[in-house]
PDB file of C-alpha atoms in Angstrom:
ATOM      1  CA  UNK X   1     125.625  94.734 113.873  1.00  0.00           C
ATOM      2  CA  UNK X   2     126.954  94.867 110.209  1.00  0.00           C
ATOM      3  CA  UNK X   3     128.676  98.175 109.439  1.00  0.00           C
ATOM      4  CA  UNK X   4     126.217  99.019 106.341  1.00  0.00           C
ATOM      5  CA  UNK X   5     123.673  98.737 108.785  1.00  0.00           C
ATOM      6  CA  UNK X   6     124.961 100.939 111.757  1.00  0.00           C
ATOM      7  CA  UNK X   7     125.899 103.427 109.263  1.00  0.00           C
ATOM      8  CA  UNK X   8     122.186 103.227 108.193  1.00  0.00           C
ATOM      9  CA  UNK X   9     121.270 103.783 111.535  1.00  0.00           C
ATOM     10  CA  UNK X  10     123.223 106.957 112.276  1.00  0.00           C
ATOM     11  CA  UNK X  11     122.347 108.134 109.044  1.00  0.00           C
ATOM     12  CA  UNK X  12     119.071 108.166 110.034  1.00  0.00           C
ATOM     13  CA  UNK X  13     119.501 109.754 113.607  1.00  0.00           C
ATOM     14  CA  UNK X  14     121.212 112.866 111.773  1.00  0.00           C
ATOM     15  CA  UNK X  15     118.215 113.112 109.304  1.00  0.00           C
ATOM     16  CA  UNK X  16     115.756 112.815 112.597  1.00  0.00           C
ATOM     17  CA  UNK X  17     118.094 115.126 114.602  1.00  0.00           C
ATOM     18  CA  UNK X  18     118.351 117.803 111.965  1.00  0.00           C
ATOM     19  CA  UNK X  19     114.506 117.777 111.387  1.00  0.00           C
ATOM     20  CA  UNK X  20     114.020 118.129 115.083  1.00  0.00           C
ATOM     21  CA  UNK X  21     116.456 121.044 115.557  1.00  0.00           C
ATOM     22  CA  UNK X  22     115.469 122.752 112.334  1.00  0.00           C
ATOM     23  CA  UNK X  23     118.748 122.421 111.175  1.00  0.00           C
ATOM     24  CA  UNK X  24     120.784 121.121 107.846  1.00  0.00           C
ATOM     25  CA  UNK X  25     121.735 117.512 107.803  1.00  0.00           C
ATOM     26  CA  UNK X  26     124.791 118.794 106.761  1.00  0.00           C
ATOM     27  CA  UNK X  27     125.079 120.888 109.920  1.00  0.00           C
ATOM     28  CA  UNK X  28     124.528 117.824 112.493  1.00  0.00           C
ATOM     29  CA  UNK X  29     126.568 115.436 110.176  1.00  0.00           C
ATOM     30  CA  UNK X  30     129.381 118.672 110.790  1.00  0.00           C
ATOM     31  CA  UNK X  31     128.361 118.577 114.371  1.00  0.00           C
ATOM     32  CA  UNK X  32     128.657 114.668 114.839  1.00  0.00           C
ATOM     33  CA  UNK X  33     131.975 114.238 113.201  1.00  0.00           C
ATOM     34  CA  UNK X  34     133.446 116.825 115.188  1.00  0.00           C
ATOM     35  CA  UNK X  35     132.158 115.678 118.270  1.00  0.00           C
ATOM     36  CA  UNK X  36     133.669 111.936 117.317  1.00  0.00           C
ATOM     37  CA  UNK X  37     136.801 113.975 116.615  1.00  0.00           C
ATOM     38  CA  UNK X  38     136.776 115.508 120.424  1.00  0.00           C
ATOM     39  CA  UNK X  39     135.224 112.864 122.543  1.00  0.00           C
ATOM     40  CA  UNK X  40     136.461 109.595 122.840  1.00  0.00           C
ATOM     41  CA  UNK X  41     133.040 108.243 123.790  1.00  0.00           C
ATOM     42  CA  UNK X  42     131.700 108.863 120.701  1.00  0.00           C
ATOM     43  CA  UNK X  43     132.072 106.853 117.561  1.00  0.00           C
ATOM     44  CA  UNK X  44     133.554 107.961 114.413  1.00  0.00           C
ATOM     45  CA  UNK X  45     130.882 108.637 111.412  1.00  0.00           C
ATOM     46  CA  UNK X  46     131.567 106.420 108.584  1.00  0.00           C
ATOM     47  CA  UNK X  47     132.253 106.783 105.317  1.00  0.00           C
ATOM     48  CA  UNK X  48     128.878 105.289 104.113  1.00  0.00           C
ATOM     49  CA  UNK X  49     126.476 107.612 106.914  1.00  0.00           C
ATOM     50  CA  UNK X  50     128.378 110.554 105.448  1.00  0.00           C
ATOM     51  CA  UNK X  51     127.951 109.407 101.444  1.00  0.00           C
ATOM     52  CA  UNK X  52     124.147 108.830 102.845  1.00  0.00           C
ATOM     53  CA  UNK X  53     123.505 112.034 104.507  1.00  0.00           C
ATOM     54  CA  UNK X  54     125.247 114.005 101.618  1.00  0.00           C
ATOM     55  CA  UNK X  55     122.870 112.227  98.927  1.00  0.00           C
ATOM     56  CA  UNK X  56     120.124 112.633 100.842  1.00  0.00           C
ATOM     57  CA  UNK X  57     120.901 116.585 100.810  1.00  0.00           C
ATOM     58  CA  UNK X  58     121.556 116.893  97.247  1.00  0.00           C
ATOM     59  CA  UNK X  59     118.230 115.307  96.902  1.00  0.00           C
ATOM     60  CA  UNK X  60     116.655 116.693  99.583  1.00  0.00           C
ATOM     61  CA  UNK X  61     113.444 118.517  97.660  1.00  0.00           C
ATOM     62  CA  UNK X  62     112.506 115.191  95.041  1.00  0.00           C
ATOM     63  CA  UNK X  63     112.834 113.013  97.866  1.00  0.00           C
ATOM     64  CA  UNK X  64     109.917 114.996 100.164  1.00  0.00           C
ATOM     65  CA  UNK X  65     108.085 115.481  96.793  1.00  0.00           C
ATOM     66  CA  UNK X  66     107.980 112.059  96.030  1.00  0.00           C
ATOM     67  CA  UNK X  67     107.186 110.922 100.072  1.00  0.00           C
ATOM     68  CA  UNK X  68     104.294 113.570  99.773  1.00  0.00           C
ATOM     69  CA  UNK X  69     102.649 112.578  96.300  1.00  0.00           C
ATOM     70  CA  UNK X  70     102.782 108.558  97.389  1.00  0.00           C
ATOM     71  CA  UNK X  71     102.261 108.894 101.227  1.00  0.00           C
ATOM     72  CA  UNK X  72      98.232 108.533 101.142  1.00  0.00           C
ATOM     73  CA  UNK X  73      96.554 110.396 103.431  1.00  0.00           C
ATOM     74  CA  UNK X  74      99.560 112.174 104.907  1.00  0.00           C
ATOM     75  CA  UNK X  75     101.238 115.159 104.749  1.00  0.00           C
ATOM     76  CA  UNK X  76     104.840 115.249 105.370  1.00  0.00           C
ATOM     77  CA  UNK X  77     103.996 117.807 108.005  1.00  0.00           C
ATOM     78  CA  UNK X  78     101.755 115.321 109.716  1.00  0.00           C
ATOM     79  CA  UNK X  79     103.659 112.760 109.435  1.00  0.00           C
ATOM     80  CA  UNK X  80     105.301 110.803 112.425  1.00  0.00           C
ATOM     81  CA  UNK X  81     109.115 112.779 112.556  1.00  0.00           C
ATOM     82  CA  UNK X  82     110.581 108.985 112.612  1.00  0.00           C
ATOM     83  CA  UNK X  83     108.914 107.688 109.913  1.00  0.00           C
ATOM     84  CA  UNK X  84     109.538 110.909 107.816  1.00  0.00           C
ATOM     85  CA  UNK X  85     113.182 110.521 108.268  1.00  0.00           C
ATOM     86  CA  UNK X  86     113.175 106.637 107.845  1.00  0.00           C
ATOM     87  CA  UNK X  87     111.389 106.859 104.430  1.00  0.00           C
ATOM     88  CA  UNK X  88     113.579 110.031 103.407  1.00  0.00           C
ATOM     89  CA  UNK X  89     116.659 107.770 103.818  1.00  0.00           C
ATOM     90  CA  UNK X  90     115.377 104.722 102.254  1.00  0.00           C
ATOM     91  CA  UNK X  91     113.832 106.570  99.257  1.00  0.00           C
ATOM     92  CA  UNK X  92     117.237 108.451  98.995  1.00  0.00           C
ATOM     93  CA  UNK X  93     118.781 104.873  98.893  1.00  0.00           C
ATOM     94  CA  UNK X  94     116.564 103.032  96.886  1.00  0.00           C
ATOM     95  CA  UNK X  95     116.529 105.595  93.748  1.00  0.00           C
ATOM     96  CA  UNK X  96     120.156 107.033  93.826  1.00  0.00           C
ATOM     97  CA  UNK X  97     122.433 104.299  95.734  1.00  0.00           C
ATOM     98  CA  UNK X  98     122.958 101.334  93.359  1.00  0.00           C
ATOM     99  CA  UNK X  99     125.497  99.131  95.602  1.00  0.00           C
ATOM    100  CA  UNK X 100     122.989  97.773  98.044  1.00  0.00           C
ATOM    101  CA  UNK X 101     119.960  95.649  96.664  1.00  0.00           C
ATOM    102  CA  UNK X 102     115.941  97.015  97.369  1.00  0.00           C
ATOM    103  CA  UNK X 103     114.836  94.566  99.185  1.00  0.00           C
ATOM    104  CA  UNK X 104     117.624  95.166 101.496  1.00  0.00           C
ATOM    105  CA  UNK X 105     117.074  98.625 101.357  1.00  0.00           C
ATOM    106  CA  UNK X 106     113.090  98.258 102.485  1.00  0.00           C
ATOM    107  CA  UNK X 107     113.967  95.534 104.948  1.00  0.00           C
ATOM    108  CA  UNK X 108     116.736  97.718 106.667  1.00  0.00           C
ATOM    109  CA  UNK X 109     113.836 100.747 106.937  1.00  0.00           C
ATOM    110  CA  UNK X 110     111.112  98.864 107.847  1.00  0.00           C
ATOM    111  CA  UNK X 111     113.806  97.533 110.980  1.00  0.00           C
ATOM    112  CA  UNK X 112     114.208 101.044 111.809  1.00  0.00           C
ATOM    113  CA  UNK X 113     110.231 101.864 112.035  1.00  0.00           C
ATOM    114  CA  UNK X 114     110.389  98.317 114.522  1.00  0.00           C
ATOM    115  CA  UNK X 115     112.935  99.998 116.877  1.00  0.00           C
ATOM    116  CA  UNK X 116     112.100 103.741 116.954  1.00  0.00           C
ATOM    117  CA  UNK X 117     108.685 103.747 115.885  1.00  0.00           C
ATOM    118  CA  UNK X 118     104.809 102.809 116.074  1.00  0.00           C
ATOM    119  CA  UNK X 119     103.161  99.374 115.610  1.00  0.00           C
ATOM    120  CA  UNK X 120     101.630 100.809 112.511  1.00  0.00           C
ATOM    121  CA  UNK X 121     105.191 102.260 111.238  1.00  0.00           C
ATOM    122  CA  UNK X 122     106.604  99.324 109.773  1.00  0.00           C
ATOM    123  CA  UNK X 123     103.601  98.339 107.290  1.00  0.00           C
ATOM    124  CA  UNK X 124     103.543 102.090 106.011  1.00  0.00           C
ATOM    125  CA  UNK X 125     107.110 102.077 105.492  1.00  0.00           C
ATOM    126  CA  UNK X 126     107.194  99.333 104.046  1.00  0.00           C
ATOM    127  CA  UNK X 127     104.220 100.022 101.586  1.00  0.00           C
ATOM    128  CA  UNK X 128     105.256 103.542 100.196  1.00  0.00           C
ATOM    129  CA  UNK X 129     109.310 102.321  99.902  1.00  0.00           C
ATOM    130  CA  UNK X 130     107.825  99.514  98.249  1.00  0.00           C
ATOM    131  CA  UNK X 131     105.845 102.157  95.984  1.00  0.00           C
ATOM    132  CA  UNK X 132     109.103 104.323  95.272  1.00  0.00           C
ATOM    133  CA  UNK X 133     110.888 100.705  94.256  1.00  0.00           C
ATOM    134  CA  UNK X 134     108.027  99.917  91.792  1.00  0.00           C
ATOM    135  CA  UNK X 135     108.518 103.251  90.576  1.00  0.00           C
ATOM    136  CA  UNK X 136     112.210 103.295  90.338  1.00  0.00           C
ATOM    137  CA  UNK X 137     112.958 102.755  86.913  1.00  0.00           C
ATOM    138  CA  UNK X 138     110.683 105.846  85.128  1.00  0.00           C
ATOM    139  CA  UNK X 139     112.292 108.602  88.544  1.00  0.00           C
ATOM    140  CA  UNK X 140     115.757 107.271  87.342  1.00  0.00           C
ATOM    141  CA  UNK X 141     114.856 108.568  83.596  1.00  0.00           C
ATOM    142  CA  UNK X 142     114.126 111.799  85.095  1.00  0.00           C
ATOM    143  CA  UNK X 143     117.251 112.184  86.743  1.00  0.00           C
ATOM    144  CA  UNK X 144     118.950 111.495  83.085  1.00  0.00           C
ATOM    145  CA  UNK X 145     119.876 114.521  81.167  1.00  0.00           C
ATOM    146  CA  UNK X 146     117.279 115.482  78.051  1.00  0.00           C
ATOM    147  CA  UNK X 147     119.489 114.279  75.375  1.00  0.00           C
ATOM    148  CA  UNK X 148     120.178 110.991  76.801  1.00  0.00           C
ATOM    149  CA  UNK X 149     116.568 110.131  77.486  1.00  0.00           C
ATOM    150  CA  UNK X 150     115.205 107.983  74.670  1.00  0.00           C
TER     151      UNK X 150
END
């Protein structure tokens, strides 16, 4: 397994772990790279699943908005815990990580809904990530400062 996409992968169990303990991602990435630290059975966290996790959480409230206004016909509150978590990391990558192509980003999500998810995960995964992607450009000029914006 490459390492951009394990660290994908663990990226995503934190997100999916911290939504299931009502915790910060910040608190179960804290909790996983200590436990790496004290248990030789564990892996270490890379560099990449920690630069995910902390993007995600300095995003944290534009990425649900923007899952909630393009999910149609669900709620974020309804929605499957997996697939939240699997779209909240690929939207996260898709608008704010440059170094890894969208289509890569989608595919590597919509692999994730295949392993830990429904038969009808990957298609909706795939559909609203592809949504966020058409709509990259214009959320990237709202992340620019005022006086930049043309």
């Amino acid at each position: 397994m490459a390492a951009r996409n394990k660290a994908r992968k663990r990226a995503f169990q934190i997100l999916f772990e911290a939504d299931q303990r009502g915790s910060t991602v910040r608190t179960v990435l804290a909790d996983w790279i200590r436990l790496a630290r004290t248990d030789d059975r564990q892996p270490p966290v890379s560099e990449y699943t920690m630069q995910l996790v902390e993007g995600y959480a300095q995003h944290i409230e534009r990425i649900d908005e923007l899952i909630a206004t393009y999910a149609v016909g669900w709620t974020l509150d309804r929605m499957p815990v997996v697939d939240r978590n699997i779209l909240r990391l690929g939207a996260y990558e898709l608008v704010w990580e440059d170094a890894t192509p969208d289509a890569v980003v989608i595919d590597e999500a919509v692999q994730l809904a295949k392993e830990f998810s429904t038969d009808d995960s990957p298609a909706f995964v795939n559909g609203l990530l592809g949504r966020v992607k058409e709509l990259k450009p214009s959320l990237r000029r709202e992340q620019e400062p005022r006086e930049h914006q043309a």
